[in-house]
Tab-separated table of C-alpha atoms and ligand atoms in Angstrom:
chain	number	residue	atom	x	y	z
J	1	UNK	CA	7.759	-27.343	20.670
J	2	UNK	CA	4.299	-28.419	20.930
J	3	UNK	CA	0.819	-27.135	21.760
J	4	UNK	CA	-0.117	-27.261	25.564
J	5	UNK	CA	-4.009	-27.290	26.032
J	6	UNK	CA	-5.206	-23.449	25.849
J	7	UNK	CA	-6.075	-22.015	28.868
J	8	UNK	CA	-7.409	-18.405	26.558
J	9	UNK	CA	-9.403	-18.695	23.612
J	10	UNK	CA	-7.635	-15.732	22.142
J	11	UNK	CA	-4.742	-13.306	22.384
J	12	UNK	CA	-3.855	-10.268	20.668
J	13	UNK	CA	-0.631	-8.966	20.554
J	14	UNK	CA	1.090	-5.949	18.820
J	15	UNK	CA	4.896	-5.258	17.090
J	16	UNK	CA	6.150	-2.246	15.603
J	17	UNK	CA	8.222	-2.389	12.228
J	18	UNK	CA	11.430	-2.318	12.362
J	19	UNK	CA	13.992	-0.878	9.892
J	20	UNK	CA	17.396	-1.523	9.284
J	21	UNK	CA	20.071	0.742	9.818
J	22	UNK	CA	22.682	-2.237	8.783
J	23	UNK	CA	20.845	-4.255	5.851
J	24	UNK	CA	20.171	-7.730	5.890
J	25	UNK	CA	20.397	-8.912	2.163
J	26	UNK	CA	21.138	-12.874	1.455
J	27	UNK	CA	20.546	-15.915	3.011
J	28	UNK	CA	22.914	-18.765	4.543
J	29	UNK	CA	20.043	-21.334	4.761
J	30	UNK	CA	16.698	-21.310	2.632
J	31	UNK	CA	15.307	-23.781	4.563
J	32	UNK	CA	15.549	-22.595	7.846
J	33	UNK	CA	15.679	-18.814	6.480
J	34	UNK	CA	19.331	-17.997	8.222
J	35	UNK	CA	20.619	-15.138	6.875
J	36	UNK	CA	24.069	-15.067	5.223
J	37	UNK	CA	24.522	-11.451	7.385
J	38	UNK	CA	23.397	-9.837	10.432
J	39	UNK	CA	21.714	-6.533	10.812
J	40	UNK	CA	21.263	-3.595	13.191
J	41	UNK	CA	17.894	-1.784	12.919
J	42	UNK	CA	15.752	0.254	14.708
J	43	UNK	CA	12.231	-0.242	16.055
J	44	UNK	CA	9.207	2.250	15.582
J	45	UNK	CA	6.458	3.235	17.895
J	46	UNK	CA	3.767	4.900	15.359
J	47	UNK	CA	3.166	2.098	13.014
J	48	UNK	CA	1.132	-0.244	14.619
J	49	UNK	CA	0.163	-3.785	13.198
J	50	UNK	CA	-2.351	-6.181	15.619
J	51	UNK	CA	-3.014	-9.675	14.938
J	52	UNK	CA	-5.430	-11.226	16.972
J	53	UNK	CA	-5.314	-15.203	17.146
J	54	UNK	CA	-8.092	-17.087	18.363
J	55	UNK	CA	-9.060	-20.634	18.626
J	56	UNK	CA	-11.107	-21.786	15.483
J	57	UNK	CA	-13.877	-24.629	15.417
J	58	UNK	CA	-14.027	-24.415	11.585
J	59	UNK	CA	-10.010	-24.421	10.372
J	60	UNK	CA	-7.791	-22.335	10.010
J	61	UNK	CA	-8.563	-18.592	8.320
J	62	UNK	CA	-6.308	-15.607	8.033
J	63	UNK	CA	-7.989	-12.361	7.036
J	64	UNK	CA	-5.784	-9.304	6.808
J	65	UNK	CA	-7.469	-5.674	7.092
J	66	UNK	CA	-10.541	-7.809	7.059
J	67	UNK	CA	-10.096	-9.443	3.749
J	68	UNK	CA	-9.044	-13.123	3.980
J	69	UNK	CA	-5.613	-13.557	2.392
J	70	UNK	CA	-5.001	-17.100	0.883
J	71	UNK	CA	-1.869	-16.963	-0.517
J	72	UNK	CA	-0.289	-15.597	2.835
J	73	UNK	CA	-2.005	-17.931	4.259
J	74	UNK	CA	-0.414	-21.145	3.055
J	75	UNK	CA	3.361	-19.647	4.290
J	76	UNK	CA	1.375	-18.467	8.032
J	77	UNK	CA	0.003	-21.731	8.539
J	78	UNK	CA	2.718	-23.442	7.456
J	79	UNK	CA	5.032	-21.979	9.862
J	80	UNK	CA	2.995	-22.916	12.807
J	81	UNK	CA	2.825	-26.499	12.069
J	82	UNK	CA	6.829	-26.463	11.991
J	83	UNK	CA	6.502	-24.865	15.303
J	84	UNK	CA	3.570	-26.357	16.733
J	85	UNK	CA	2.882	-30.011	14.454
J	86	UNK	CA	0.185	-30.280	12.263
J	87	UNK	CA	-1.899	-31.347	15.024
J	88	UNK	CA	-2.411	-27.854	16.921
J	89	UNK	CA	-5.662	-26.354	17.269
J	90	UNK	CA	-7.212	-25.063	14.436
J	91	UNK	CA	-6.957	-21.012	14.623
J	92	UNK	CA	-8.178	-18.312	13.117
J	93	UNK	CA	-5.577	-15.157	12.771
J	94	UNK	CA	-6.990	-11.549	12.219
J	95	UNK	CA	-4.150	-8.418	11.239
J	96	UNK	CA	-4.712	-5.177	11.436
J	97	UNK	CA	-1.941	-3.357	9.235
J	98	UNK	CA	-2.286	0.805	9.312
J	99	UNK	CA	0.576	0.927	6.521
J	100	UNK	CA	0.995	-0.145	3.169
J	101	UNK	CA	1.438	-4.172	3.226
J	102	UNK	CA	4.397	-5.627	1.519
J	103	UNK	CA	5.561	-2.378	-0.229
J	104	UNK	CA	8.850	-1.614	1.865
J	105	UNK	CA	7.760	-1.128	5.239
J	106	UNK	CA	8.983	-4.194	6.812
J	107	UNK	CA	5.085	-5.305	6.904
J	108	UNK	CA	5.809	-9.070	7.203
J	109	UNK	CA	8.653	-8.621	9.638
J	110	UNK	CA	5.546	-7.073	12.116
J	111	UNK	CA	3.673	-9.522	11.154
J	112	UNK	CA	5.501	-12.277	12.035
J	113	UNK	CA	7.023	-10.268	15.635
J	114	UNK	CA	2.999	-10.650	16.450
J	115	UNK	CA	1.977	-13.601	15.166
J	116	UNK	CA	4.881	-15.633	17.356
J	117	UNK	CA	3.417	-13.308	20.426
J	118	UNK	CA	-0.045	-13.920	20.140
J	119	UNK	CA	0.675	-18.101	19.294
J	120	UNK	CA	3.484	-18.419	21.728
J	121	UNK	CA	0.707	-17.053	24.830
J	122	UNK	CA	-2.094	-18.726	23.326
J	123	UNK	CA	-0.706	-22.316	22.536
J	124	UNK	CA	2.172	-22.395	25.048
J	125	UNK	CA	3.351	-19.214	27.043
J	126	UNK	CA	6.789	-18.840	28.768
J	127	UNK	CA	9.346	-18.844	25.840
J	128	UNK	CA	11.695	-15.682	26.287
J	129	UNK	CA	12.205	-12.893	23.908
J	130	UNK	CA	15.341	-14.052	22.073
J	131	UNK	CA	13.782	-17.397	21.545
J	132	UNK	CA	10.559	-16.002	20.205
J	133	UNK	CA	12.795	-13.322	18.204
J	134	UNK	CA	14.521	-16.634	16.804
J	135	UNK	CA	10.932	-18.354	15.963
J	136	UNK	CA	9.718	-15.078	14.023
J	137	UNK	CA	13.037	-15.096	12.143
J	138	UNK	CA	11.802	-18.432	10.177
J	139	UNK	CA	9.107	-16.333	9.455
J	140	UNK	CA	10.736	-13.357	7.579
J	141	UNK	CA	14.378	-12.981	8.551
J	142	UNK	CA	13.969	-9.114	9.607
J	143	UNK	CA	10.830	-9.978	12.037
J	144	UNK	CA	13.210	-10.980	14.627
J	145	UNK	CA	14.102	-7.923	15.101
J	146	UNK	CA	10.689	-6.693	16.046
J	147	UNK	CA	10.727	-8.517	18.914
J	148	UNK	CA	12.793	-5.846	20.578
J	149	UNK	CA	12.330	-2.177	21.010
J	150	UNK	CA	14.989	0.630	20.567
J	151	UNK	CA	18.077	-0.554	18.719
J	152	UNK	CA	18.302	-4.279	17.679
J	153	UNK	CA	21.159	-6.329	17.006
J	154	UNK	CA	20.695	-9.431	14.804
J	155	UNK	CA	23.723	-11.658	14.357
J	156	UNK	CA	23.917	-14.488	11.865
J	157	UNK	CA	24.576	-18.132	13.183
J	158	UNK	CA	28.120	-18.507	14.268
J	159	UNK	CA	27.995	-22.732	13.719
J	160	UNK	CA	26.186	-25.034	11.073
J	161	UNK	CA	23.970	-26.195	13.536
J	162	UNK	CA	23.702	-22.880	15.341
J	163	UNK	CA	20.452	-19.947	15.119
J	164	UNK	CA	20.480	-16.053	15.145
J	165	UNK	CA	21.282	-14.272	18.588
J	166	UNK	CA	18.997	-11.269	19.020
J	167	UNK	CA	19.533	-8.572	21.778
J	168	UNK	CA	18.630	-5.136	22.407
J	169	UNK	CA	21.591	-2.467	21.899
J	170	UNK	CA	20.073	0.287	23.573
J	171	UNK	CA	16.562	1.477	24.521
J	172	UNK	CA	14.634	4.002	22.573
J	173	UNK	CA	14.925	6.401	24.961
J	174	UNK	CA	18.488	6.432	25.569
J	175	UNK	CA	19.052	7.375	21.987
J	176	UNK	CA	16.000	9.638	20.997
J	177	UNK	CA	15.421	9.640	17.111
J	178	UNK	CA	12.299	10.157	14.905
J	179	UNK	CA	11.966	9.059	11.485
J	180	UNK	CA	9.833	10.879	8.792
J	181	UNK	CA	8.964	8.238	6.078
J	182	UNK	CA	7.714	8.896	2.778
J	183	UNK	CA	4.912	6.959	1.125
J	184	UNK	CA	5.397	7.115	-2.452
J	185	UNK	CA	4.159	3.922	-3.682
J	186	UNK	CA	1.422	2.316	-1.935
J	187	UNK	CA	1.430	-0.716	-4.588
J	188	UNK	CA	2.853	-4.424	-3.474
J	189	UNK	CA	6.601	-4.792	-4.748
J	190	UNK	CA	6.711	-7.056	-7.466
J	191	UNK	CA	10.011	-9.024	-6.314
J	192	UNK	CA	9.589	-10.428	-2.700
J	193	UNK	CA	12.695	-10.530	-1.106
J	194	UNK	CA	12.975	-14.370	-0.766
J	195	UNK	CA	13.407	-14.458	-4.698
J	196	UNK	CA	15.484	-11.025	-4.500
J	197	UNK	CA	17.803	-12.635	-2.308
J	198	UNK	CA	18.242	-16.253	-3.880
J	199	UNK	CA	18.741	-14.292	-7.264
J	200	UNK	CA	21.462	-11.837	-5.765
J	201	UNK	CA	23.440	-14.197	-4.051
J	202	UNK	CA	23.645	-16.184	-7.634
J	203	UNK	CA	23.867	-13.760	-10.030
J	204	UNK	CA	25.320	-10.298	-8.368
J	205	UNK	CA	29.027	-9.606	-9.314
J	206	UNK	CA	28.899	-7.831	-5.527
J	207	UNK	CA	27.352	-9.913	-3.381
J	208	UNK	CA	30.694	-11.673	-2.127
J	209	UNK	CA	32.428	-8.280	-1.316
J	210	UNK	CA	28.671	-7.615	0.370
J	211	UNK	CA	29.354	-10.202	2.854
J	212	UNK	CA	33.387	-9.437	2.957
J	213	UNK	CA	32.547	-5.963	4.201
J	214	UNK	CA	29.781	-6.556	5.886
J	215	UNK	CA	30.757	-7.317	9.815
J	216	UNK	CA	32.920	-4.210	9.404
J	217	UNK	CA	29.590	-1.738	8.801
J	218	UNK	CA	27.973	-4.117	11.891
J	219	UNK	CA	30.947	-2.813	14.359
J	220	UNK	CA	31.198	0.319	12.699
J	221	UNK	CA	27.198	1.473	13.151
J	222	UNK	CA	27.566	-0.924	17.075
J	223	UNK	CA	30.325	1.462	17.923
J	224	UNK	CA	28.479	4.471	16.980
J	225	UNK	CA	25.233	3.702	18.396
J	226	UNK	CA	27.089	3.187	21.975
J	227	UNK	CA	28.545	6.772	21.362
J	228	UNK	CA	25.208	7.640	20.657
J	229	UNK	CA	27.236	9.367	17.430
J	230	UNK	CA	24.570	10.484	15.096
J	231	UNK	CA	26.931	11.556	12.504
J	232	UNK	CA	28.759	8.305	12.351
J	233	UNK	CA	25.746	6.285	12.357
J	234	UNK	CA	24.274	8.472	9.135
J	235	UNK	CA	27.481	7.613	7.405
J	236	UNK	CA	27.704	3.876	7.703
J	237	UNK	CA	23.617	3.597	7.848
J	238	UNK	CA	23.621	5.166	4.252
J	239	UNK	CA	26.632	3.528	3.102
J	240	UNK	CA	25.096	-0.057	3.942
J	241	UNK	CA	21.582	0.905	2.641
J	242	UNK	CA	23.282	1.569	-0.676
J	243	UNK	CA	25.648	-1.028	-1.325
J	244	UNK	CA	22.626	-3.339	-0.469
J	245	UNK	CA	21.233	-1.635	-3.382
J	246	UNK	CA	23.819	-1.795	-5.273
J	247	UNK	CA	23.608	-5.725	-5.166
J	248	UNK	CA	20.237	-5.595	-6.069
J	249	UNK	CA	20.885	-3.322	-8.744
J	250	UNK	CA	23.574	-5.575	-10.336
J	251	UNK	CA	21.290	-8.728	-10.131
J	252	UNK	CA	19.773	-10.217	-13.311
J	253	UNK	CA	17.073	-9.453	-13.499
J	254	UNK	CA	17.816	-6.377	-11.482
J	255	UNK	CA	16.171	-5.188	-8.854
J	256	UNK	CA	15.323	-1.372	-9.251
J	257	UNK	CA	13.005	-0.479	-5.944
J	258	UNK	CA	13.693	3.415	-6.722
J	259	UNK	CA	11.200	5.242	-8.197
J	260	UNK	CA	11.783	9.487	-9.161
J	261	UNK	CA	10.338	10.527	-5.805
J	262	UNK	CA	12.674	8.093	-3.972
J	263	UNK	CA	16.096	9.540	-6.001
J	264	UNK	CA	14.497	12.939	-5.342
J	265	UNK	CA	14.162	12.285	-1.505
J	266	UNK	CA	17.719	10.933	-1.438
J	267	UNK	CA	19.365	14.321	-2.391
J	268	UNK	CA	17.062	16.625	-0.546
J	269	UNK	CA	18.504	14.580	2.300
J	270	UNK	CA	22.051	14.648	1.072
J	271	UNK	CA	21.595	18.578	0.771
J	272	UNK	CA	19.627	18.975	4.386
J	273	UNK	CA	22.850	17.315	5.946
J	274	UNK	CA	25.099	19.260	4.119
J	275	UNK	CA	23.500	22.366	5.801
J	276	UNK	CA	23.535	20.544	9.380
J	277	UNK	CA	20.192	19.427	9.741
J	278	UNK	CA	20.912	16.034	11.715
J	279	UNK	CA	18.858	13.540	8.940
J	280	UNK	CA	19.721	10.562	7.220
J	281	UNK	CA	18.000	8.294	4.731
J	282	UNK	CA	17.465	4.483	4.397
J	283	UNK	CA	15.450	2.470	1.742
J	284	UNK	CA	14.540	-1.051	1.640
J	285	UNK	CA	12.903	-3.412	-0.896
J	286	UNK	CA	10.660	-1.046	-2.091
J	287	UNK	CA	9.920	2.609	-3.057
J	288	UNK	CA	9.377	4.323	0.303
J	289	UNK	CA	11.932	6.555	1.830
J	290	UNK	CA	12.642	6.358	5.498
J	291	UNK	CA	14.873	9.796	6.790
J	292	UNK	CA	16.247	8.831	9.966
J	293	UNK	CA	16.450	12.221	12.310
J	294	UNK	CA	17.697	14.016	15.187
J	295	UNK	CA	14.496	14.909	17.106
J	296	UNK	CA	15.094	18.468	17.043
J	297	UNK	CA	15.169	18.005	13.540
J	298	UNK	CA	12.172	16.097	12.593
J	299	UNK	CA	9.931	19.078	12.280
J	300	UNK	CA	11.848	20.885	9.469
J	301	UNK	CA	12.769	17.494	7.680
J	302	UNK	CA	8.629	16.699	7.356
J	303	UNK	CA	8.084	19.808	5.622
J	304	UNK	CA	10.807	19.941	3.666
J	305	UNK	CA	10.375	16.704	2.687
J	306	UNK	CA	6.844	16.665	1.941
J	307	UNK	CA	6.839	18.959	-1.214
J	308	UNK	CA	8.664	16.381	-3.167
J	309	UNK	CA	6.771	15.817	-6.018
J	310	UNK	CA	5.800	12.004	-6.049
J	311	UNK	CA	5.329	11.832	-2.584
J	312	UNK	CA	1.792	10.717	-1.582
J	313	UNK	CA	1.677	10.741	2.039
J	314	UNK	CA	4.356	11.119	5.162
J	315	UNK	CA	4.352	9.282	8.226
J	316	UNK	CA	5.861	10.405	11.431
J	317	UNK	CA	7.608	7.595	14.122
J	318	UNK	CA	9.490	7.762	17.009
J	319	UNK	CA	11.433	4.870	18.540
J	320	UNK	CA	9.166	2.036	20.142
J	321	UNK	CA	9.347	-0.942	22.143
J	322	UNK	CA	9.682	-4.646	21.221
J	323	UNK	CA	6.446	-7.221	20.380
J	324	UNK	CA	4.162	-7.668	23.498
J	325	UNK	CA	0.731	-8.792	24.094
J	326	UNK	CA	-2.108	-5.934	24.452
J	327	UNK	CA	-4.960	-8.188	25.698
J	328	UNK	CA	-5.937	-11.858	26.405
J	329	UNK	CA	-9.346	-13.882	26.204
J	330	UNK	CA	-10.461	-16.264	29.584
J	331	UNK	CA	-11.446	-19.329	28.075
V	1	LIG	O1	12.674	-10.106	6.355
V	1	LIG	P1	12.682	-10.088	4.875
V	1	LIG	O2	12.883	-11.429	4.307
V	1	LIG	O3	11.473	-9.407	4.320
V	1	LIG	O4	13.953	-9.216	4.379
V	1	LIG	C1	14.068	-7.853	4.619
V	1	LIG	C2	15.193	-7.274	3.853
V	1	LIG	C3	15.319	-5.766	3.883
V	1	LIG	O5	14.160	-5.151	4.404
V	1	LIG	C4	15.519	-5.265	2.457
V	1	LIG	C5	16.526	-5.319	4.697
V	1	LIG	C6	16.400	-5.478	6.189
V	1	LIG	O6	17.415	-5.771	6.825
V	1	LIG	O7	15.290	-5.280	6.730
């Protein structure tokens, strides 16, 4: 891929989070960041990231919430030279983040689902959604799936020299949900997952019976999502989300995301769906709590929820749609 001369001088673009309902925990390839599993997740619609990229007389800068950000800067700019050769324009990259950034909330995966956007319309234009989902995926493997809206399918590379397939299971609206997620940490989590996974896959007694049993939980949650089977889906979505854990648990040095507040959410959860409130929970590499709802639901989960000690702050998301661009600049 290479740079075609700009016709815009800058684009912004938006993508939602995503979060897994079918975890994504190892990789197959470092160096091209292939994972050593797929994933099923679900988009949002209230968390919404911007990154605005604009051609750049002066080099390249990335600022982030309006602070510049040099560490993330080196792995941004790096992956556009793969994409792009070191000889692309110069360009300056401005995010936006309205959550907490790399605490759990899947903040690089909408980072990246923009970033690609925004580059791809600015420097190029034309590639299609699964092969920008595949270009975000080099990024941070989960950003792929922000590429789509509603439910998102991620499978790992069949072949040696093959790349992830990407494609939309169903749209958000023919599967209403909302998800009520619980801020309990807003601190950055001290083991990215990069080093999380490299250490699991060497030193976890469970990560090979992770990836034995892990196509059956992608089928299993597939199935249920086309029966639109809320009950099913809790059950497998919970059962993934904590053998994932469990890995992490059991690697050395272990991984312990959970803090009280997040143990404390868990079984308020458990004990809403034991009295038929339609909620289930899912946690990634960090603290927060994500309870995945019925609609109907949502309401009485929030305030239930939000009397946890520990808890610091709830956020409120429906489904949303994929990565897309929100304006362009005329040169
Ligand atoms: O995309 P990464 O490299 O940040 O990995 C994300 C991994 C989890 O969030 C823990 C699980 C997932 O599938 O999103």
């Amino acid at each position: 891929m290479t740079a075609s001369e700009p016709t815009k001088s800058a684009v912004t673009a938006i993508a939602h989070p995503n979060i897994a309902l079918v975890k994504y925990w190892g990789k197959a390839d470092g160096e091209r960041n292939l994972p050593d599993v797929g994933s099923i997740s679900i988009t949002l619609d209230a968390l919404a990231p911007r990154t605005t990229v604009a051609l750049a007389e002066s080099g390249d800068h990335f600022s982030l919430n309006e602070s510049p950000e040099p560490a993330m800067s080196a792995r941004l700019f790096g992956f556009l030279d793969h994409f792009y050769g070191a000889d692309r324009p110069t360009l300056a990259v401005t995010s936006f983040n309205d959550f907490p950034t790399a605490a759990g909330l899947a903040s690089s995966a909408s980072g990246f689902a923009a970033l690609v956007v925004a580059v791809d319309a600015l420097l190029h234009g034309g590639h299609s959604t699964p092969t920008l989902a595949q270009q975000a995926g080099r990024g941070s493997g989960s950003a792929a799936r922000s590429l789509f809206g509603g439910f998102v399918r991620l499978d790992k590379p069949t072949g040696i020299d093959d790349d992830i397939t990407v494609t939309e299971l169903c749209a958000a609206a023919d599967f209403p949900l909302e998800v009520v997620v619980a801020i309990t940490s807003e601190q950055r989590k001290t083991v990215g997952s990069t080093e999380g996974m490299r250490t699991s896959k060497q030193t976890s007694p469970f990560y090979p019976a992770w990836i034995e049993t892990h196509e059956a939980d992608m089928a299993a949650a597939a199935g249920a999502i086309a029966q639109r089977d809320f009950e099913r889906l809790a059950n497998i979505s919970e059962h993934s989300c904590l053998k994932m854990h469990a890995v992490m648990q059991a690697t050395r040095p272990a991984m312990l995301y959970w803090n009280s507040a997040t143990v404390a959410w868990m079984h308020a959860v458990h004990a809403l769906r034991a009295s038929g409130t339609g909620v289930f929970f899912t946690i990634d590499a960090g603290p927060q709590v994500k309870a995945v709802c019925l609609p109907e639901h949502a309401s009485a989960v929030a305030d239930e929820l939000a009397s946890i000690n520990g808890v610091q702050r709830i956020l409120r998301t429906g489904l949303g749609k994929g990565a897309r661009i929100l304006s362009q600049g005329p040169n």
